[in-house]
Amino acid sequence: MHINVKILRFDPEKDKKQHWETYNVEAEPSDRVLDVINHVKWYLDPTLTFRRSCAHGICGSDAMLINGRNRLACKTLLKDVVKEGGTISAEPIRGLKVEKDLLVDMEPFFDAYRMIMPYFINENAAPAAERIQSPEEAERMDHGSNCILCACCTTSCPIFWVNGSYIGPAAIVQAHRFIYDTRDAATEQRLNIMNQNTGVWRCRTAYNCTEACPRDIPITQLIEEVKRAVMYQQS
Amino acid sequence: MAALYAAKGNVSVGVISKLYPTRSHTGAAQGGVGAALGNVQEDHWEWHMYDTIKGGDYLTDQDAAEIFSKDVIEAVYELEHMGLPFSRTAEGKIAQRKFGGHTREFGKAAVERSCYAKDRTGHMILQTLYQQNVKEGTTFFNEFHVLDLLIENGRCSGVVAFELSTGEIHTFHAKAVILAAGGYGRIFKITSNALTLTGDLMSIYYRKGLPLEDMEFYQFHPTGLTKLGILVTEGIRGEGGILRNKDGERFMERYAPTLKDLAPRDIVSRSIYTEIREGRGVGPDKDAVNIDLTHLPRDVIENKLSEITDLSRTYLGLDPVKDLVPIQPTAHYAMGGIPTTIDAECIADDSGAIIEGLYAAGEQACVSLHGANRLGTNSLGDLIVFGRRAGMFAAKYARSADMPEMPENPEAESRQLLDTLKNADGAENAARIRKELQETMMNNVGIFRNGPDMEKQVEILRELRARYQHVGVQDPSVRYNSELIEALELGFMLDCAEAMTHSALNRTESRGAHDREDFHTRDDQNWLKHSMAYKDFSRPGNVRLGYKPVVFKGAERYETVMTYTPSADTSLKFPPKPRTF
């Protein structure tokens, strides 16, 4: 099918501000948006810049706004976002500095990630074999451990747009994964971090994060669970 | 894993990565990591060792297989101790399931050996190891592309890398360097590999006149989503999925009567291709077969196989709970690569001389654990076992070694490499050349190979290389010049394809994943040896081939760095036998 791809471009070495450019592309309805963007780069305009790697939704590189919504370009099929002769738009995710075209500075996102102590902590001597954990206990980590750090959630959050010091949904999801790990010994420290003024209380349950997540993680629910855990700890 | 163990080894560690580390393709591995924990059924490391060697069609170095099958048990427990959220048995132990080629009692029946975290085991390993590196304070240089290795007089003194965000070239001066950069599946049209897997470090090694081992052995995973090549985990067959042709026949019963759908990957891939060639394929082009999960309980599909269920629904609009899912073999894994000792030291020639201070592990290395065909799950096992050894031995070396001297003007070659690309006439387009490379490699050096096709490919590669000299870079910008990177990567891919094609043409037998239509049988008399491919600088476009013997003894040199005590018996070995399943 024939479609138009409208991309928000920005080259810091020559542009003062962002501007739209539109490309005409032949594609199949079953193609990924990433296929189309690759096509533009490979055959129409090699200066187009964006991140991508696995091309099937597991590495988390190609989060972008597609038709105004945060998605992974490799996990979005054309047939779901455009009709024959129609136009799709692609813009960089919001709330992070645009470095070039669709590529943003991810450092603040990973800074927030590092704030929650994103690693397993248990300084007791480990047994010779595995630590025992029931299937039900393991299941509590299912959603949190499913996160690929693509930033779709955090950069769809209106609170994060306004106040970049909010650690954002992705960091809370990571914290949830450890708080609900029966083997981890640092729950109290993490809940204290969550209770700071950059933590969970910034969340206004807009649900944007849940809608944006390409892994279908019920993020708002996880944030609510962490809020309750913090309240329980305080009381 | 290598960085983590080096960091634990009381040395200062920096990780140079072309991606943000969590983007790495380890995260795409789904099914699990094989280790004889025996949590579900009795199991022993000797059985795992045997399966690995037989799976590798006896080209596996048996000392490496012994170390591996012992150490992987402890390495899996270590990952659990680092918090990896494994799936669990009812008693709360690490859950294990069946996987292709993994058997009990030396081939009698399939055994539950694959330790898994749903069907996102690689994702969990990658996340856990990254997390632990954050904890240990490892320094990361993200989005830095390695351009050159600094090696003089058999000693490595560092690397040169290009920083994507600034366009600057940096020299890293180091006592020890570990290479762990993954594979090069992107030289094929249909592949499970990420767009970034372009064999960069293998090529850089090869350009130094150093050998690449066993490059002819490349694994096609039987089950890629049709047309896309996206991996469908072998776990679906481990959980009971069945391959069917257009007649609905369970055709693997004919090819592997004992293990059926759980035969090793090379055999299943060839069986699928044979079905397709003989007209029993499915789909509009009749170039796929179906995987059938419809007889499995919904909760197994939704929970244990959620990743692949999601992929199938997203990309094909098919629901494995009720639909058959069309699959076809997809280029997946390089058994060959940079030759290393069992201590992960890089090998410089046929005699086994090492390059001091240079280590390698993972898919890009060839220890050789996988021989002519890797067993499912052994890639994750390889990277935790030999990644750990690389980290430990590199740290040990760095603690005792003096800082090596750097070559004069260490960045000269890297600058020249970039300048050549920037100043080329631009008459050719990198994407077109890459597409032709991928299509011709798939057709001529794919699952079935023969002399005439591969000779043709040698000529095609010469022509593509000549055209590559005209690939220019239109983007003049200094910062985030991804066009420049893609042009560089194409050059790396051409090297890998060249080493593979020449090695494959040279090996006149069929073994493991290397299947010659004109030399149909395994020839232990002449070919029970590793290929070593060297760039032939005197005749550009040619490869000089040498050989290295296969190790048949147990791990005599096994210096244990673990708490696990190896058995005193180093005589354990498995002589080559006919390979049936």
Short mmCIF file of C-alpha atoms in Angstrom, two decimals, chain A residues 12-13 32 38 41-43 46-49 51-54 56 58-61 74-75 77 99-100 103 106-107 110 113-114 118-120 123 126-133 135 138-139 141-142 145-149 177-178 183 215, chain B residues 19-20 22-23 25 27-28 39 77 80-86 88-89 91-94 118 120 123-124 127 130-132 134-135 143 194-196 228 230 307 310-311 314-315 429 431-432 434-435 474-475 477-480 482-483 486:
data_model
loop_
_atom_site.label_atom_id
_atom_site.label_comp_id
_atom_site.label_asym_id
_atom_site.label_seq_id
_atom_site.Cartn_x
_atom_site.Cartn_y
_atom_site.Cartn_z
CA PRO A 12 21.41 20.13 16.26
CA GLU A 13 24.25 21.06 13.90
CA ARG A 32 6.24 -2.76 11.07
CA ASN A 38 14.36 1.96 8.02
CA LYS A 41 16.84 5.93 6.09
CA TRP A 42 18.21 3.33 3.70
CA TYR A 43 16.76 4.57 0.43
CA PRO A 46 20.30 8.48 5.14
CA THR A 47 20.61 11.34 7.63
CA LEU A 48 17.47 10.21 9.48
CA THR A 49 18.54 9.20 12.97
CA ARG A 51 17.69 3.97 17.72
CA ARG A 52 16.75 0.38 16.91
CA SER A 53 18.17 -3.05 17.47
CA CYS A 54 16.17 -6.27 17.96
CA HIS A 56 10.74 -7.38 17.69
CA ILE A 58 12.38 -6.99 23.40
CA CYS A 59 15.35 -4.59 23.41
CA GLY A 60 13.39 -1.39 24.03
CA SER A 61 15.42 0.85 21.69
CA CYS A 74 9.02 -2.50 15.79
CA LYS A 75 5.89 -3.68 17.58
CA LEU A 77 2.08 -2.82 12.39
CA GLU A 99 19.56 14.93 20.50
CA LYS A 100 18.82 14.34 16.82
CA LEU A 103 16.83 10.06 19.22
CA MET A 106 18.27 8.62 27.81
CA GLU A 107 20.60 9.50 30.69
CA PHE A 110 18.60 5.74 33.56
CA TYR A 113 16.42 3.89 37.34
CA ARG A 114 19.68 3.88 39.29
CA PRO A 118 17.88 -1.57 40.87
CA TYR A 119 19.67 -4.71 41.98
CA PHE A 120 19.00 -7.69 44.20
CA GLU A 123 23.97 -10.13 52.06
CA ALA A 126 23.50 -18.05 49.98
CA PRO A 127 22.76 -21.77 50.20
CA ALA A 128 24.78 -24.18 48.04
CA ALA A 129 21.83 -24.57 45.69
CA GLU A 130 19.01 -22.10 44.95
CA ARG A 131 17.05 -20.04 47.46
CA ILE A 132 13.60 -21.54 47.74
CA GLN A 133 10.65 -19.50 46.47
CA PRO A 135 5.64 -20.40 42.25
CA ALA A 138 7.74 -15.87 41.96
CA GLU A 139 4.59 -14.80 40.15
CA MET A 141 7.57 -10.43 40.25
CA ASP A 142 6.09 -11.31 36.89
CA SER A 145 10.49 -8.19 35.79
CA ASN A 146 8.83 -7.95 32.39
CA CYS A 147 9.97 -4.34 31.91
CA ILE A 148 12.42 -3.66 29.05
CA LEU A 149 13.28 -0.05 30.07
CA ARG A 177 10.01 -6.02 41.12
CA PHE A 178 12.45 -5.98 44.08
CA ARG A 183 14.37 -13.15 48.63
CA ARG A 215 4.63 -5.21 27.36
CA LEU B 19 24.22 -0.10 22.54
CA TYR B 20 22.81 0.71 25.90
CA THR B 22 20.03 -3.53 28.29
CA ARG B 23 19.43 -3.45 24.51
CA HIS B 25 20.44 -9.37 22.08
CA GLY B 27 17.61 -10.34 26.02
CA ALA B 28 15.94 -12.02 23.06
CA ASN B 39 15.18 -30.58 39.95
CA TYR B 77 22.76 -21.13 41.12
CA GLU B 80 19.62 -17.25 41.24
CA HIS B 81 21.64 -15.85 44.13
CA MET B 82 21.89 -12.58 42.17
CA GLY B 83 18.11 -12.48 42.23
CA LEU B 84 17.22 -13.82 38.79
CA PRO B 85 13.47 -14.53 38.91
CA PHE B 86 13.42 -18.11 37.68
CA ARG B 88 9.73 -22.45 40.10
CA THR B 89 8.76 -26.05 40.71
CA GLU B 91 8.73 -27.28 45.90
CA GLY B 92 10.14 -23.84 45.12
CA LYS B 93 13.22 -24.95 43.22
CA ILE B 94 14.31 -23.61 39.82
CA LYS B 118 8.94 -18.19 31.64
CA ARG B 120 12.11 -14.67 28.69
CA HIS B 123 15.85 -11.02 29.18
CA MET B 124 16.11 -11.94 32.86
CA GLN B 127 18.65 -7.51 33.30
CA TYR B 130 23.25 -5.37 34.23
CA GLN B 131 21.72 -4.75 37.66
CA GLN B 132 24.62 -6.46 39.41
CA VAL B 134 25.32 -1.24 38.49
CA LYS B 135 25.71 -2.54 42.03
CA GLU B 143 26.99 3.77 22.30
CA ALA B 194 19.13 -7.88 15.92
CA LEU B 195 19.93 -5.25 13.29
CA THR B 196 23.07 -4.46 15.27
CA LEU B 228 10.14 -12.18 9.70
CA ILE B 230 11.69 -13.62 14.68
CA GLU B 307 6.41 -14.10 24.97
CA ASP B 310 2.44 -12.22 22.17
CA LEU B 311 4.80 -12.21 19.15
CA THR B 314 1.30 -9.12 17.22
CA TYR B 315 3.08 -9.99 14.00
CA ASN B 429 24.24 2.66 -1.55
CA ALA B 431 21.58 -0.66 2.03
CA ARG B 432 21.45 -2.11 -1.50
CA ARG B 434 23.69 -5.20 2.30
CA LYS B 435 20.43 -6.50 0.85
CA GLN B 474 25.96 11.56 2.87
CA ASP B 475 25.31 12.70 6.42
CA SER B 477 27.13 15.63 10.82
CA VAL B 478 29.58 14.86 13.57
CA ARG B 479 27.10 13.93 16.27
CA TYR B 480 25.02 10.75 16.11
CA SER B 482 24.30 6.55 12.35
CA GLU B 483 24.76 6.43 8.58
CA GLU B 486 25.84 1.42 9.17
#
